[in-house]
């Protein structure tokens, strides 16, 4: 208490190991006796305007990461289902041909797919670099990135 120093003795029995560990951690962090740490924690709890607690920030970060992982998993599942639908539509409209089994034709298709993947990866890498440079050098605009 700020105005006066009145010491009141209170005896409390703690049975929750998490509370005991947190109280010991608070005492170690502040380099104060356990009883003073308990009084400090009680006054913080009663004040209702708690300063930023690192554990609470970690808990919020953990929850945010868990939510992000859930939404990312959902997005990936949607993308996979869309890809399957595109492949289904593609194969329904593409007739089978004798050349489908030709090793030369298959090798040419494989080479084209590899080139497509390489070009896509190069664009992604170049795009991330140009975006980082754009953010560093100038304010963002709504214009498409120049190639």
PDB file of C-alpha atoms in Angstrom:
ATOM      1  CA  UNK A   1       0.000   0.000   0.000  1.00  0.00           C
ATOM      2  CA  UNK A   2       1.391   3.339  -1.001  1.00  0.00           C
ATOM      3  CA  UNK A   3       0.369   5.682   1.825  1.00  0.00           C
ATOM      4  CA  UNK A   4       1.101   3.609   4.900  1.00  0.00           C
ATOM      5  CA  UNK A   5       3.023   0.504   5.854  1.00  0.00           C
ATOM      6  CA  UNK A   6       0.632  -1.769   7.693  1.00  0.00           C
ATOM      7  CA  UNK A   7       1.692  -5.390   7.915  1.00  0.00           C
ATOM      8  CA  UNK A   8      -1.023  -7.973   8.353  1.00  0.00           C
ATOM      9  CA  UNK A   9      -0.149 -11.610   8.797  1.00  0.00           C
ATOM     10  CA  UNK A  10      -2.206 -14.059   6.747  1.00  0.00           C
ATOM     11  CA  UNK A  11      -1.616 -17.783   6.573  1.00  0.00           C
ATOM     12  CA  UNK A  12      -2.574 -19.488   3.312  1.00  0.00           C
ATOM     13  CA  UNK A  13      -2.252 -23.134   2.316  1.00  0.00           C
ATOM     14  CA  UNK A  14      -1.623 -23.743  -1.367  1.00  0.00           C
ATOM     15  CA  UNK A  15      -2.327 -27.154  -2.883  1.00  0.00           C
ATOM     16  CA  UNK A  16      -2.187 -26.448  -6.612  1.00  0.00           C
ATOM     17  CA  UNK A  17       1.363 -27.190  -7.846  1.00  0.00           C
ATOM     18  CA  UNK A  18       0.961 -24.731 -10.744  1.00  0.00           C
ATOM     19  CA  UNK A  19       0.151 -21.891  -8.366  1.00  0.00           C
ATOM     20  CA  UNK A  20       3.092 -22.830  -6.133  1.00  0.00           C
ATOM     21  CA  UNK A  21       5.457 -22.967  -9.135  1.00  0.00           C
ATOM     22  CA  UNK A  22       4.195 -19.607 -10.444  1.00  0.00           C
ATOM     23  CA  UNK A  23       4.583 -18.027  -7.015  1.00  0.00           C
ATOM     24  CA  UNK A  24       8.130 -19.386  -6.658  1.00  0.00           C
ATOM     25  CA  UNK A  25       8.949 -18.107 -10.139  1.00  0.00           C
ATOM     26  CA  UNK A  26       7.591 -14.650  -9.242  1.00  0.00           C
ATOM     27  CA  UNK A  27       9.717 -14.582  -6.066  1.00  0.00           C
ATOM     28  CA  UNK A  28      12.853 -15.664  -7.959  1.00  0.00           C
ATOM     29  CA  UNK A  29      12.268 -13.175 -10.769  1.00  0.00           C
ATOM     30  CA  UNK A  30      11.782 -10.232  -8.411  1.00  0.00           C
ATOM     31  CA  UNK A  31      14.465 -11.517  -5.995  1.00  0.00           C
ATOM     32  CA  UNK A  32      12.097 -11.158  -3.024  1.00  0.00           C
ATOM     33  CA  UNK A  33      10.880 -13.563  -0.326  1.00  0.00           C
ATOM     34  CA  UNK A  34       7.972 -15.852  -1.149  1.00  0.00           C
ATOM     35  CA  UNK A  35       5.603 -14.048   1.232  1.00  0.00           C
ATOM     36  CA  UNK A  36       6.284 -10.690  -0.437  1.00  0.00           C
ATOM     37  CA  UNK A  37       5.783 -12.265  -3.854  1.00  0.00           C
ATOM     38  CA  UNK A  38       2.431 -13.623  -2.678  1.00  0.00           C
ATOM     39  CA  UNK A  39       1.380 -10.192  -1.443  1.00  0.00           C
ATOM     40  CA  UNK A  40       2.504  -8.624  -4.700  1.00  0.00           C
ATOM     41  CA  UNK A  41       0.528 -11.128  -6.783  1.00  0.00           C
ATOM     42  CA  UNK A  42      -2.565 -10.643  -4.646  1.00  0.00           C
ATOM     43  CA  UNK A  43      -2.363  -6.855  -5.012  1.00  0.00           C
ATOM     44  CA  UNK A  44      -1.957  -7.220  -8.775  1.00  0.00           C
ATOM     45  CA  UNK A  45      -5.005  -9.460  -8.880  1.00  0.00           C
ATOM     46  CA  UNK A  46      -7.065  -7.037  -6.854  1.00  0.00           C
ATOM     47  CA  UNK A  47      -5.947  -4.027  -8.914  1.00  0.00           C
ATOM     48  CA  UNK A  48      -7.646  -5.476 -12.037  1.00  0.00           C
ATOM     49  CA  UNK A  49      -5.303  -3.555 -14.307  1.00  0.00           C
ATOM     50  CA  UNK A  50      -2.500  -6.048 -14.585  1.00  0.00           C
ATOM     51  CA  UNK A  51       0.716  -5.014 -16.281  1.00  0.00           C
ATOM     52  CA  UNK A  52       1.789  -7.155 -19.202  1.00  0.00           C
ATOM     53  CA  UNK A  53       2.626 -10.626 -17.971  1.00  0.00           C
ATOM     54  CA  UNK A  54       5.054 -12.579 -20.169  1.00  0.00           C
ATOM     55  CA  UNK A  55       3.188 -15.818 -19.538  1.00  0.00           C
ATOM     56  CA  UNK A  56      -0.090 -14.253 -20.662  1.00  0.00           C
ATOM     57  CA  UNK A  57       1.600 -13.035 -23.851  1.00  0.00           C
ATOM     58  CA  UNK A  58       2.929 -16.531 -24.481  1.00  0.00           C
ATOM     59  CA  UNK A  59      -0.526 -17.957 -23.907  1.00  0.00           C
ATOM     60  CA  UNK A  60      -2.038 -15.453 -26.353  1.00  0.00           C
ATOM     61  CA  UNK A  61       0.672 -16.251 -28.877  1.00  0.00           C
ATOM     62  CA  UNK A  62       0.026 -19.966 -28.436  1.00  0.00           C
ATOM     63  CA  UNK A  63      -3.702 -19.476 -29.006  1.00  0.00           C
ATOM     64  CA  UNK A  64      -3.105 -17.273 -32.043  1.00  0.00           C
ATOM     65  CA  UNK A  65      -0.712 -19.848 -33.505  1.00  0.00           C
ATOM     66  CA  UNK A  66      -3.199 -22.654 -32.870  1.00  0.00           C
ATOM     67  CA  UNK A  67      -5.962 -20.645 -34.591  1.00  0.00           C
ATOM     68  CA  UNK A  68      -3.639 -19.883 -37.501  1.00  0.00           C
ATOM     69  CA  UNK A  69      -2.713 -23.557 -37.842  1.00  0.00           C
ATOM     70  CA  UNK A  70      -6.398 -24.532 -37.856  1.00  0.00           C
ATOM     71  CA  UNK A  71      -7.276 -21.989 -40.544  1.00  0.00           C
ATOM     72  CA  UNK A  72      -4.212 -22.911 -42.606  1.00  0.00           C
ATOM     73  CA  UNK A  73      -5.129 -26.604 -42.442  1.00  0.00           C
ATOM     74  CA  UNK A  74      -8.647 -25.733 -43.572  1.00  0.00           C
ATOM     75  CA  UNK A  75      -7.292 -23.599 -46.445  1.00  0.00           C
ATOM     76  CA  UNK A  76      -4.942 -26.373 -47.588  1.00  0.00           C
ATOM     77  CA  UNK A  77      -7.806 -28.859 -47.524  1.00  0.00           C
ATOM     78  CA  UNK A  78      -9.912 -26.508 -49.668  1.00  0.00           C
ATOM     79  CA  UNK A  79      -7.034 -26.079 -52.133  1.00  0.00           C
ATOM     80  CA  UNK A  80      -6.538 -29.850 -52.350  1.00  0.00           C
ATOM     81  CA  UNK A  81     -10.234 -30.420 -53.021  1.00  0.00           C
ATOM     82  CA  UNK A  82     -10.225 -27.710 -55.706  1.00  0.00           C
ATOM     83  CA  UNK A  83      -7.185 -29.303 -57.330  1.00  0.00           C
ATOM     84  CA  UNK A  84      -8.919 -32.674 -57.421  1.00  0.00           C
ATOM     85  CA  UNK A  85     -12.003 -31.071 -59.002  1.00  0.00           C
ATOM     86  CA  UNK A  86      -9.835 -29.366 -61.637  1.00  0.00           C
ATOM     87  CA  UNK A  87      -8.054 -32.650 -62.391  1.00  0.00           C
ATOM     88  CA  UNK A  88     -11.403 -34.459 -62.629  1.00  0.00           C
ATOM     89  CA  UNK A  89     -12.783 -31.852 -65.052  1.00  0.00           C
ATOM     90  CA  UNK A  90      -9.545 -31.933 -67.070  1.00  0.00           C
ATOM     91  CA  UNK A  91      -9.513 -35.723 -67.430  1.00  0.00           C
ATOM     92  CA  UNK A  92     -13.227 -35.903 -68.229  1.00  0.00           C
ATOM     93  CA  UNK A  93     -12.725 -33.619 -71.213  1.00  0.00           C
ATOM     94  CA  UNK A  94      -9.369 -34.982 -72.377  1.00  0.00           C
ATOM     95  CA  UNK A  95      -9.694 -38.186 -74.410  1.00  0.00           C
ATOM     96  CA  UNK A  96      -7.140 -40.951 -73.994  1.00  0.00           C
ATOM     97  CA  UNK A  97      -4.806 -41.405 -76.933  1.00  0.00           C
ATOM     98  CA  UNK A  98      -2.307 -44.013 -78.066  1.00  0.00           C
ATOM     99  CA  UNK A  99       0.513 -41.496 -77.606  1.00  0.00           C
ATOM    100  CA  UNK A 100      -0.240 -41.329 -73.866  1.00  0.00           C
ATOM    101  CA  UNK A 101       1.857 -44.490 -73.415  1.00  0.00           C
ATOM    102  CA  UNK A 102       4.726 -43.337 -75.650  1.00  0.00           C
ATOM    103  CA  UNK A 103       7.909 -42.925 -73.532  1.00  0.00           C
ATOM    104  CA  UNK A 104       9.123 -40.004 -75.650  1.00  0.00           C
ATOM    105  CA  UNK A 105       5.820 -38.168 -75.215  1.00  0.00           C
ATOM    106  CA  UNK A 106       5.853 -38.926 -71.466  1.00  0.00           C
ATOM    107  CA  UNK A 107       9.426 -37.617 -71.159  1.00  0.00           C
ATOM    108  CA  UNK A 108       8.443 -34.429 -73.005  1.00  0.00           C
ATOM    109  CA  UNK A 109       5.481 -33.936 -70.681  1.00  0.00           C
ATOM    110  CA  UNK A 110       7.675 -34.570 -67.626  1.00  0.00           C
ATOM    111  CA  UNK A 111      10.212 -32.032 -68.913  1.00  0.00           C
ATOM    112  CA  UNK A 112       7.462 -29.448 -69.442  1.00  0.00           C
ATOM    113  CA  UNK A 113       6.109 -30.070 -65.937  1.00  0.00           C
ATOM    114  CA  UNK A 114       9.590 -29.670 -64.431  1.00  0.00           C
ATOM    115  CA  UNK A 115      10.057 -26.408 -66.356  1.00  0.00           C
ATOM    116  CA  UNK A 116       6.653 -25.192 -65.158  1.00  0.00           C
ATOM    117  CA  UNK A 117       7.579 -25.989 -61.540  1.00  0.00           C
ATOM    118  CA  UNK A 118      11.001 -24.326 -61.885  1.00  0.00           C
ATOM    119  CA  UNK A 119       9.469 -21.203 -63.438  1.00  0.00           C
ATOM    120  CA  UNK A 120       6.845 -21.050 -60.687  1.00  0.00           C
ATOM    121  CA  UNK A 121       9.475 -21.395 -57.957  1.00  0.00           C
ATOM    122  CA  UNK A 122      11.593 -18.682 -59.589  1.00  0.00           C
ATOM    123  CA  UNK A 123       8.599 -16.332 -59.748  1.00  0.00           C
ATOM    124  CA  UNK A 124       7.773 -16.995 -56.102  1.00  0.00           C
ATOM    125  CA  UNK A 125      11.351 -16.329 -55.016  1.00  0.00           C
ATOM    126  CA  UNK A 126      11.643 -13.217 -57.182  1.00  0.00           C
ATOM    127  CA  UNK A 127       8.257 -12.003 -55.973  1.00  0.00           C
ATOM    128  CA  UNK A 128       9.197 -12.337 -52.314  1.00  0.00           C
ATOM    129  CA  UNK A 129      12.456 -10.458 -52.919  1.00  0.00           C
ATOM    130  CA  UNK A 130      10.788  -7.671 -54.880  1.00  0.00           C
ATOM    131  CA  UNK A 131       8.047  -7.388 -52.265  1.00  0.00           C
ATOM    132  CA  UNK A 132      10.632  -7.061 -49.484  1.00  0.00           C
ATOM    133  CA  UNK A 133      12.519  -4.428 -51.462  1.00  0.00           C
ATOM    134  CA  UNK A 134       9.309  -2.587 -52.296  1.00  0.00           C
ATOM    135  CA  UNK A 135       8.249  -2.495 -48.664  1.00  0.00           C
ATOM    136  CA  UNK A 136      11.675  -1.227 -47.623  1.00  0.00           C
ATOM    137  CA  UNK A 137      12.055   1.375 -50.385  1.00  0.00           C
ATOM    138  CA  UNK A 138       8.604   2.840 -50.971  1.00  0.00           C
ATOM    139  CA  UNK A 139       5.079   2.822 -49.595  1.00  0.00           C
ATOM    140  CA  UNK A 140       2.750   0.094 -50.754  1.00  0.00           C
ATOM    141  CA  UNK A 141       0.588   0.722 -53.790  1.00  0.00           C
ATOM    142  CA  UNK A 142      -2.381  -1.037 -55.312  1.00  0.00           C
ATOM    143  CA  UNK A 143      -0.698  -1.363 -58.676  1.00  0.00           C
ATOM    144  CA  UNK A 144       0.446  -4.790 -59.869  1.00  0.00           C
ATOM    145  CA  UNK A 145       4.143  -5.526 -59.468  1.00  0.00           C
ATOM    146  CA  UNK A 146       6.187  -4.893 -62.585  1.00  0.00           C
ATOM    147  CA  UNK A 147       7.983  -7.852 -64.111  1.00  0.00           C
TER     148      UNK A 147
END
